[in-house]
PDB file of C-alpha atoms in Angstrom:
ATOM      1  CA  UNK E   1       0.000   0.000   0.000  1.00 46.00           C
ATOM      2  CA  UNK E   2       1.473   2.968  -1.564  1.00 50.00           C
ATOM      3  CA  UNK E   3       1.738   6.063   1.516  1.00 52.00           C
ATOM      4  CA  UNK E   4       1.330   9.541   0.269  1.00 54.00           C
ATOM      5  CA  UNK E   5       3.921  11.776   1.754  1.00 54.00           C
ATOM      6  CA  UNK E   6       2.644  15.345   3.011  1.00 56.00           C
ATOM      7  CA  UNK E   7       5.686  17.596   2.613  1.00 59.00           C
ATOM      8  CA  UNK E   8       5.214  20.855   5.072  1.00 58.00           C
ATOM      9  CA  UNK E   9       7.264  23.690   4.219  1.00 59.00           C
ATOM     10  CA  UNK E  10       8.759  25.897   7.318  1.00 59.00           C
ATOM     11  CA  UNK E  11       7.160  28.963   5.979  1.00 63.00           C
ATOM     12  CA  UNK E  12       3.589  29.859   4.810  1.00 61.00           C
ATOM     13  CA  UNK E  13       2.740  29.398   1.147  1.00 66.00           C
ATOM     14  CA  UNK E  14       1.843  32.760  -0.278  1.00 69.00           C
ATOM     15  CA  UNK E  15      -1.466  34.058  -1.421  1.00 74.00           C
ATOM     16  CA  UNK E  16      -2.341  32.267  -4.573  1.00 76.00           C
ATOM     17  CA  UNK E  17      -3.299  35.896  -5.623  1.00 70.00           C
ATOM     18  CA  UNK E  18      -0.424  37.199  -5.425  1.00 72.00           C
ATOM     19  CA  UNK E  19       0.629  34.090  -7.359  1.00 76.00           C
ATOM     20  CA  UNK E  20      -1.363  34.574 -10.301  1.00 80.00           C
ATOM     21  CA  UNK E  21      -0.176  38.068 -10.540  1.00 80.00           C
ATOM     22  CA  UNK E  22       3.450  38.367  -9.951  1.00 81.00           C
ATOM     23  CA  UNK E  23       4.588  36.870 -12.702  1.00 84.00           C
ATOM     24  CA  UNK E  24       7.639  37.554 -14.828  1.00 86.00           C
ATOM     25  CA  UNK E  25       5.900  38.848 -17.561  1.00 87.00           C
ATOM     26  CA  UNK E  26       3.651  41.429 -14.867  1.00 86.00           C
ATOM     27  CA  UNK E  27       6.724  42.432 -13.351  1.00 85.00           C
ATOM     28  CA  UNK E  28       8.562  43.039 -16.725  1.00 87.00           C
ATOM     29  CA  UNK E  29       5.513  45.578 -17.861  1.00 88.00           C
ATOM     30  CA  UNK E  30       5.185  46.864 -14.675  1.00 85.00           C
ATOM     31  CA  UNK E  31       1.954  45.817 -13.555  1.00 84.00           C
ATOM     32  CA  UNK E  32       2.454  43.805 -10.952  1.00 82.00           C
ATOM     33  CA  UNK E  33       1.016  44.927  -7.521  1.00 77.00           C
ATOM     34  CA  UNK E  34       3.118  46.732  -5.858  1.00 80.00           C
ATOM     35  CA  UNK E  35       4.439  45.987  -1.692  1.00 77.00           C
ATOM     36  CA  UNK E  36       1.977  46.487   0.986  1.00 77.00           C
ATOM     37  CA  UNK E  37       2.699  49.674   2.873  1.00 83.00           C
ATOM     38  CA  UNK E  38       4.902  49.860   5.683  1.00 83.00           C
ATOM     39  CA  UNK E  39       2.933  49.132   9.289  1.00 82.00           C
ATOM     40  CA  UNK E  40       2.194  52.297  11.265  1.00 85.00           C
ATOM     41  CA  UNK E  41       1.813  51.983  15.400  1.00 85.00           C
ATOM     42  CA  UNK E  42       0.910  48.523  16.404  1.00 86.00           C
ATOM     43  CA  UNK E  43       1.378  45.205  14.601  1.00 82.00           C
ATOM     44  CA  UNK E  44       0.672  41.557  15.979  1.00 83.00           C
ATOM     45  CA  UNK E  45       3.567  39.315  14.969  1.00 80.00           C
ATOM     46  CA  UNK E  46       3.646  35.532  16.629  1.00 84.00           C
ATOM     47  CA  UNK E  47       1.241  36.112  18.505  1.00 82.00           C
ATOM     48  CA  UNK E  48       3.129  39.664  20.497  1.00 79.00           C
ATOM     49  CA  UNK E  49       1.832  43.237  20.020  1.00 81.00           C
ATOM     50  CA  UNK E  50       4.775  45.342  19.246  1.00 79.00           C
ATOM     51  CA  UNK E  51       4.672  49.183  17.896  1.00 81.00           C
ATOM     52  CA  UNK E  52       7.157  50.593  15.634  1.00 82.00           C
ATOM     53  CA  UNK E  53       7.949  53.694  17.315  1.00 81.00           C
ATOM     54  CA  UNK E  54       9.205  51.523  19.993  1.00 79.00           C
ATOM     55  CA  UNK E  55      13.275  51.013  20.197  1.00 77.00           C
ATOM     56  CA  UNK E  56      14.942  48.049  18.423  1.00 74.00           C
ATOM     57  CA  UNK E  57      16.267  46.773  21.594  1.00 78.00           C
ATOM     58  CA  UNK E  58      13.488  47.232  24.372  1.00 79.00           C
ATOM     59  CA  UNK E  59      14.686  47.977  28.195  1.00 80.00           C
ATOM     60  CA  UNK E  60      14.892  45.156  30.387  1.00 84.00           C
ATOM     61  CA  UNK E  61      13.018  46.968  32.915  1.00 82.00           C
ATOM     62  CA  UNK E  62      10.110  47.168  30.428  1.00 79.00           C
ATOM     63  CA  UNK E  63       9.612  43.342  30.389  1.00 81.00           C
ATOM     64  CA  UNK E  64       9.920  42.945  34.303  1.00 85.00           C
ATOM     65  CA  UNK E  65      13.407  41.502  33.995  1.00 87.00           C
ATOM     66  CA  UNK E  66      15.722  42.709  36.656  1.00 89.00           C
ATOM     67  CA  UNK E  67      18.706  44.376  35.231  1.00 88.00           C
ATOM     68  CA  UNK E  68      22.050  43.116  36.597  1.00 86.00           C
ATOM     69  CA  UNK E  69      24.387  45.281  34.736  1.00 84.00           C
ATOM     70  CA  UNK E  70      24.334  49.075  34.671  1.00 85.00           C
ATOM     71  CA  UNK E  71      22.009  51.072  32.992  1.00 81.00           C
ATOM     72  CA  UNK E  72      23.068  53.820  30.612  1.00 75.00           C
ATOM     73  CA  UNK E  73      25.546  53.572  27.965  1.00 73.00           C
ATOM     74  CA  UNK E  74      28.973  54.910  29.841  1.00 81.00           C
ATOM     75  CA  UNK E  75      29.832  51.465  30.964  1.00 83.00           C
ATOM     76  CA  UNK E  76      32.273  49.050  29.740  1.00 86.00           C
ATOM     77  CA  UNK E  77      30.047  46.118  28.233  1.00 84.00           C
ATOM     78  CA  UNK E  78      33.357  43.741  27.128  1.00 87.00           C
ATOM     79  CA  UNK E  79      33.493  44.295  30.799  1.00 90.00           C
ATOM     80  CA  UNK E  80      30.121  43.133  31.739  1.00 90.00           C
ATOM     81  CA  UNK E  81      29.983  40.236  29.374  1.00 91.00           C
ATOM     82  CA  UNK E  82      33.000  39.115  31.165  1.00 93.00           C
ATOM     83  CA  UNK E  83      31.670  38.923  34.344  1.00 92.00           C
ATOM     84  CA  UNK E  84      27.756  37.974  33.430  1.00 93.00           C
ATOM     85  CA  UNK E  85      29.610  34.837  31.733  1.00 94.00           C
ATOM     86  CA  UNK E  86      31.639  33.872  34.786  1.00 95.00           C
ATOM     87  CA  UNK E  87      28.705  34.420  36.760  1.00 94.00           C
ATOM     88  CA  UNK E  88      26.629  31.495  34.117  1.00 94.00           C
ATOM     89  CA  UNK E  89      29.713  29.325  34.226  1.00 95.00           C
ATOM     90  CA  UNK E  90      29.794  29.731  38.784  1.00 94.00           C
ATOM     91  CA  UNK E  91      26.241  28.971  38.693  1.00 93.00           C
ATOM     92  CA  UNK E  92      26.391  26.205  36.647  1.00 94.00           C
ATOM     93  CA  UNK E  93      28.876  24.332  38.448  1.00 94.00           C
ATOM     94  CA  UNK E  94      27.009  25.252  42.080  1.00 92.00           C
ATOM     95  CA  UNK E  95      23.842  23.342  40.096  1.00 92.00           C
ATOM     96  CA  UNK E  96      25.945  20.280  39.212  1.00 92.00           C
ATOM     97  CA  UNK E  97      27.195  19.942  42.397  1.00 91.00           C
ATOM     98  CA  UNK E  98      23.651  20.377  44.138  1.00 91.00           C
ATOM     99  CA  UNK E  99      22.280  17.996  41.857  1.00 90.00           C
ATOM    100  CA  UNK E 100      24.793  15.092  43.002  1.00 90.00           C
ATOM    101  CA  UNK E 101      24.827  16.020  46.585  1.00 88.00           C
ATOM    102  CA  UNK E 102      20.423  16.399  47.080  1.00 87.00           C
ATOM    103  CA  UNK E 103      18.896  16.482  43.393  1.00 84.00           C
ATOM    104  CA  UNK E 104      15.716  16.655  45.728  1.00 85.00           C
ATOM    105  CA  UNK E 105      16.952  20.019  47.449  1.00 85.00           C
ATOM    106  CA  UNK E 106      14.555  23.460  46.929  1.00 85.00           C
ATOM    107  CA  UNK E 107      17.913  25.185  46.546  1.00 89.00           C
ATOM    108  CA  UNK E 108      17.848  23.792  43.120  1.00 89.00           C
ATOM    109  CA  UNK E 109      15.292  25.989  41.818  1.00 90.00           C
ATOM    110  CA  UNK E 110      16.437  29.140  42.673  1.00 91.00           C
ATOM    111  CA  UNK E 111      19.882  27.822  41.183  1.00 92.00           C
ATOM    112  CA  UNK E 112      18.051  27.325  37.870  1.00 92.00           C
ATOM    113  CA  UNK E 113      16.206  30.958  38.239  1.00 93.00           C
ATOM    114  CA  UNK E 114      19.654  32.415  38.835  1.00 93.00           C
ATOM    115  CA  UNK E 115      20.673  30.728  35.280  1.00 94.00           C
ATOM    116  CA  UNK E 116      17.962  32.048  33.422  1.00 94.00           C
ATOM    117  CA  UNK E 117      18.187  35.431  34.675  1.00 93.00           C
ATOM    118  CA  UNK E 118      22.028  35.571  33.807  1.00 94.00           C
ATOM    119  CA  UNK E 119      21.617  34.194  30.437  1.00 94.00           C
ATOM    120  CA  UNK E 120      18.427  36.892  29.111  1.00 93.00           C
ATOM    121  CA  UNK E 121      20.940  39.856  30.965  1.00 93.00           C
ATOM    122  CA  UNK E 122      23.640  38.033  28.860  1.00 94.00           C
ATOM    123  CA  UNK E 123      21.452  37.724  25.441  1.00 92.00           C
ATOM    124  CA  UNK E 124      20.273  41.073  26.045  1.00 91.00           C
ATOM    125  CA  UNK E 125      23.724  42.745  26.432  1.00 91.00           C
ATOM    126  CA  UNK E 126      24.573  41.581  23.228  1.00 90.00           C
ATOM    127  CA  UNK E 127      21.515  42.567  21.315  1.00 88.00           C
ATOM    128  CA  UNK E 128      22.181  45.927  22.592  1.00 86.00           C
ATOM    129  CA  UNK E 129      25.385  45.583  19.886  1.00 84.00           C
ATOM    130  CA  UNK E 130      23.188  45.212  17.075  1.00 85.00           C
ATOM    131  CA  UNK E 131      22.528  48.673  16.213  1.00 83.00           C
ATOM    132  CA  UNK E 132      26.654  49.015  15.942  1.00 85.00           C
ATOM    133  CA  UNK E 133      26.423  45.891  14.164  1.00 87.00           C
ATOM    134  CA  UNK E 134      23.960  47.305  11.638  1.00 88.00           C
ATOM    135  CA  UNK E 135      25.914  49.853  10.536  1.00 90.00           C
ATOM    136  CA  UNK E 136      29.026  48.229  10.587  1.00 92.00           C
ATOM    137  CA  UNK E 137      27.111  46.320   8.116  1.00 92.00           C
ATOM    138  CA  UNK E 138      26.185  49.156   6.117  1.00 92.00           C
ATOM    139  CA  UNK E 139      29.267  50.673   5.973  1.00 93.00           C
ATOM    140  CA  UNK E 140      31.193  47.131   4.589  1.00 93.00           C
ATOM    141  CA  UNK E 141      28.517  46.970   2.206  1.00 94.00           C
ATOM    142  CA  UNK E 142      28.829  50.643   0.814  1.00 92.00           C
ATOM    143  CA  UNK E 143      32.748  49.996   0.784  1.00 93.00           C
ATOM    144  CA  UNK E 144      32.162  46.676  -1.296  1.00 93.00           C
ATOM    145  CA  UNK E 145      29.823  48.382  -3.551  1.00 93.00           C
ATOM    146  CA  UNK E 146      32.440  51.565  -4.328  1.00 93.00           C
ATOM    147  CA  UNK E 147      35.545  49.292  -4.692  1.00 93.00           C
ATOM    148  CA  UNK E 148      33.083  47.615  -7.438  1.00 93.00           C
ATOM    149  CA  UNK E 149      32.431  50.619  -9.433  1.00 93.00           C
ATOM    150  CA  UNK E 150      35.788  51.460  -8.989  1.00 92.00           C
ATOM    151  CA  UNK E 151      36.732  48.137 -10.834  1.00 93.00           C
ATOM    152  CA  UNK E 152      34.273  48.491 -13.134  1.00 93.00           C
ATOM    153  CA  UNK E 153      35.125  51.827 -14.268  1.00 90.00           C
ATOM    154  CA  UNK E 154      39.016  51.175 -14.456  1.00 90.00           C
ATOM    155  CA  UNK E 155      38.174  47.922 -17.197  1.00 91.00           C
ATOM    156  CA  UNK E 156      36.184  50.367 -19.017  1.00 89.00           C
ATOM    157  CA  UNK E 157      38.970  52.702 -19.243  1.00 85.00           C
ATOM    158  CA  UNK E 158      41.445  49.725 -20.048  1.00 87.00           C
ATOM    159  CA  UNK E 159      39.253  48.701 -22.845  1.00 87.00           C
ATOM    160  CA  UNK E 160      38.470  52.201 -23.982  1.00 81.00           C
ATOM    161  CA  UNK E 161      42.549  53.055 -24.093  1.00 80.00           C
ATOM    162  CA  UNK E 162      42.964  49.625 -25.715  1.00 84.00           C
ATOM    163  CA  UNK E 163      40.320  50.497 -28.636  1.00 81.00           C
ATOM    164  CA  UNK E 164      41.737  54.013 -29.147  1.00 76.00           C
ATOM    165  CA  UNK E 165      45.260  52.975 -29.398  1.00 78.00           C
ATOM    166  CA  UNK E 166      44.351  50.508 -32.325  1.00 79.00           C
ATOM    167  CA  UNK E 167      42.109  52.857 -33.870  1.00 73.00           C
ATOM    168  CA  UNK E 168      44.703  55.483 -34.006  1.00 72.00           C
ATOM    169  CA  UNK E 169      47.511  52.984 -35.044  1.00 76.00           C
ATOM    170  CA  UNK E 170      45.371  52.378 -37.938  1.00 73.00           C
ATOM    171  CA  UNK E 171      44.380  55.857 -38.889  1.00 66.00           C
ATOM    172  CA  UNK E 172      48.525  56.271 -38.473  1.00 68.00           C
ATOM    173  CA  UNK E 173      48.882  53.287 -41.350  1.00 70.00           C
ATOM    174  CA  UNK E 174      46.709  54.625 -44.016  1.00 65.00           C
ATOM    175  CA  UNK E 175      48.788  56.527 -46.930  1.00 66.00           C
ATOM    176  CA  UNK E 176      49.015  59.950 -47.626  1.00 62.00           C
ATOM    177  CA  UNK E 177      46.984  59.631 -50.792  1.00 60.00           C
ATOM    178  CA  UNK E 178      44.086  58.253 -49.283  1.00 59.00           C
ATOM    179  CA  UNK E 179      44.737  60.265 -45.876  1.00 57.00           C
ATOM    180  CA  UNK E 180      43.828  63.506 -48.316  1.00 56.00           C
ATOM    181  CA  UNK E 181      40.932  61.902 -49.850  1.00 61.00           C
ATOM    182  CA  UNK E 182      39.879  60.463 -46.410  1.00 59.00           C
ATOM    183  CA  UNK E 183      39.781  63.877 -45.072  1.00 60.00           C
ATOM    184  CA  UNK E 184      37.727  65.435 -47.727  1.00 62.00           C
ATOM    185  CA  UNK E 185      34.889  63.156 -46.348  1.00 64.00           C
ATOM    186  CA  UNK E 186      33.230  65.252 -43.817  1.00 69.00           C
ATOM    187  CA  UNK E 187      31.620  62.422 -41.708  1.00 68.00           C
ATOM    188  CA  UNK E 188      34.907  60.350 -42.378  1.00 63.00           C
ATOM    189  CA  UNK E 189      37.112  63.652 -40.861  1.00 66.00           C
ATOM    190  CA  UNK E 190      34.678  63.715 -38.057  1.00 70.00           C
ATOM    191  CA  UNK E 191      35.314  60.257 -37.366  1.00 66.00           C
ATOM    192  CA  UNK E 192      39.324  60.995 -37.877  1.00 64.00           C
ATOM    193  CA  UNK E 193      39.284  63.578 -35.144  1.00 68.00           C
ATOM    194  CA  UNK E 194      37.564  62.228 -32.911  1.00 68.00           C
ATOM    195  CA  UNK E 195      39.897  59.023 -32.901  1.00 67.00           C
ATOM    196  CA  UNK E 196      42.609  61.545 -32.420  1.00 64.00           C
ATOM    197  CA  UNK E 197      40.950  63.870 -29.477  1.00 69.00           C
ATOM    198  CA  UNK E 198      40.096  60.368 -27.697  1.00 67.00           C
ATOM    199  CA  UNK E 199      43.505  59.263 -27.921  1.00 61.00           C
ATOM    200  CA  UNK E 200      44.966  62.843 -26.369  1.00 66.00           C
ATOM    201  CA  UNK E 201      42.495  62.747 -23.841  1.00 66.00           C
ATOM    202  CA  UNK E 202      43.193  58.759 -22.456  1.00 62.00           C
ATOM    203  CA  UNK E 203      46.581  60.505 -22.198  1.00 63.00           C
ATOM    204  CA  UNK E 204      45.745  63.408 -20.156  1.00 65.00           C
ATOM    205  CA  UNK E 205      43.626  61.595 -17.896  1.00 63.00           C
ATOM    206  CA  UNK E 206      46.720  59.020 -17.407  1.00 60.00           C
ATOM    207  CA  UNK E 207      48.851  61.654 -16.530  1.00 55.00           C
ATOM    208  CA  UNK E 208      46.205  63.291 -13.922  1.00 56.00           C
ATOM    209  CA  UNK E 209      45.730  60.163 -12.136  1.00 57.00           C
ATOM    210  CA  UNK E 210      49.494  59.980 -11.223  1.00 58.00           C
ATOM    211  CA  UNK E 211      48.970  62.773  -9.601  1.00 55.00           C
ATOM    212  CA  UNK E 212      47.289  62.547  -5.737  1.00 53.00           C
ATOM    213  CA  UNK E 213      43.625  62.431  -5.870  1.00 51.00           C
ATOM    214  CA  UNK E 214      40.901  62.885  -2.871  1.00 51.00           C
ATOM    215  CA  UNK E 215      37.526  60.316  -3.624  1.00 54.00           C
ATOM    216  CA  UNK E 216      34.518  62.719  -3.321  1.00 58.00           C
ATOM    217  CA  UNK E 217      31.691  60.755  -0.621  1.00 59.00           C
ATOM    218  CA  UNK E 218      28.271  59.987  -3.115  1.00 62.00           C
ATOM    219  CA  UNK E 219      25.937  61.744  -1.480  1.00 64.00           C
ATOM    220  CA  UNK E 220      23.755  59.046  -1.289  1.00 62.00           C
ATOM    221  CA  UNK E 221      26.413  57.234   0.931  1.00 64.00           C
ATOM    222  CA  UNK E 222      26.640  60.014   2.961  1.00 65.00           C
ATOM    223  CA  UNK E 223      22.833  60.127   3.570  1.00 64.00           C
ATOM    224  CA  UNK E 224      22.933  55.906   4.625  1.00 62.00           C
ATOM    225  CA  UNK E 225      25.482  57.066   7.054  1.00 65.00           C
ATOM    226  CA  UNK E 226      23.955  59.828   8.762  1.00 68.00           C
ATOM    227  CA  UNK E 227      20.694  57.730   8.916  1.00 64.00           C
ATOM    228  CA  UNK E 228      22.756  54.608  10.043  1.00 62.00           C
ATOM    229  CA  UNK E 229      24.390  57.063  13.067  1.00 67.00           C
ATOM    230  CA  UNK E 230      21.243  57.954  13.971  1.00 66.00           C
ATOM    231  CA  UNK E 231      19.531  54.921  14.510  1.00 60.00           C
ATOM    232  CA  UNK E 232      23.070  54.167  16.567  1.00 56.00           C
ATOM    233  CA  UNK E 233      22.494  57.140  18.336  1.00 56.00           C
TER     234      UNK E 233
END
């Protein structure tokens, strides 16, 4: 007897509307529908309220949770890790050691209330590092993206030298005779001096970038920044 298999995914299918509709052929003529807008005040999400004008990492003190490092930001948190993580590692050994001497004892309790207090001051000490960590991000990914361009712009120059310098080592080849009738030509003359005025500008521009440049900021990195430091802020 043949079993069918159900296969469950770890994430909800999507609406078969939205199915039907985004397609590639939608998307490429534009009519596909567009995002939902962005949630405004309070959203539900598994199963918690949360609000968006509330901060990314929420206070300790606002979930009841008694704080056991210092609030504020003029503290040294490698410091705090440090100790918070001794602290798990002390506790953890006086629970082994209360488990083999009276497994039955109340103490035991308390012991693993003591653990579970250290570890969500722990976890939340590091989340606290995320905002840092965000635009840390940002800034690697804005560095990565320039040094592209920067590639990509310097093989377009190679290619563009490359094409001149054959063009104008042909023009260079062609006799004298046909040079004057090749100039008569005015789209052909056009075409002449402009192979020429490339050439002497490729040549220019190698000689300017010997000399010491300063890289402008896009402004459009400098506006992820600011908005990056103030979120960190």
């Amino acid at each position: 007897m043949n079993e069918r298999t159900n296969l469950v995914s770890s994430f909800p299918s999507p609406p078969i509307h939205y199915i039907s509709q985004y397609t590639d052929k939608n998307v490429e003529d534009g009519i596909a529908l567009p995002p939902p807008a962005p949630i405004q005040g309070t959203y539900t999400m598994f199963g918690a309220q949360y609000s968006t004008d509330e901060p990314i990492v929420q206070p300790l003190e606002s979930q009841c949770i008694r704080r056991l490092y210092p609030s504020g930001a003029n503290f040294d948190r490698k410091q705090e890790l440090k100790k918070l993580n001794h602290s798990i590692v002390a506790n953890f050994l006086d629970l082994v050691e209360l488990l083999i001497r009276c497994p039955s004892s109340p103490e035991r309790e308390r012991k693993i209330e003591d653990l579970n207090l250290l570890f969500i001051n722990f976890h939340h000490l590091i989340n606290e590092y995320r905002p840092h960590q965000a635009r840390e991000t940002l800034k690697l990914m804005l560095d990565v993206q320039c040094q592209q361009r920067l590639n990509m712009v310097n093989r377009f120059q190679e290619q563009s030298k490359l094409v001149a310098n054959k063009l104008v080592s042909c023009l260079e080849g062609i006799p004298e005779n046909l040079e004057v009738s090749f100039m008569k030509d005015p789209s052909l003359s056009r075409i002449w001096n402009q192979c020429f005025q490339c050439h002497d500008d490729l040549e220019s521009q190698d000689v300017a970038e010997q000399k010491p440049n300063v890289r402008k900021a896009n402004p459009s990195d400098l506006l992820l920044c600011r908005m990056a430091d103030e979120m960190n802020g």
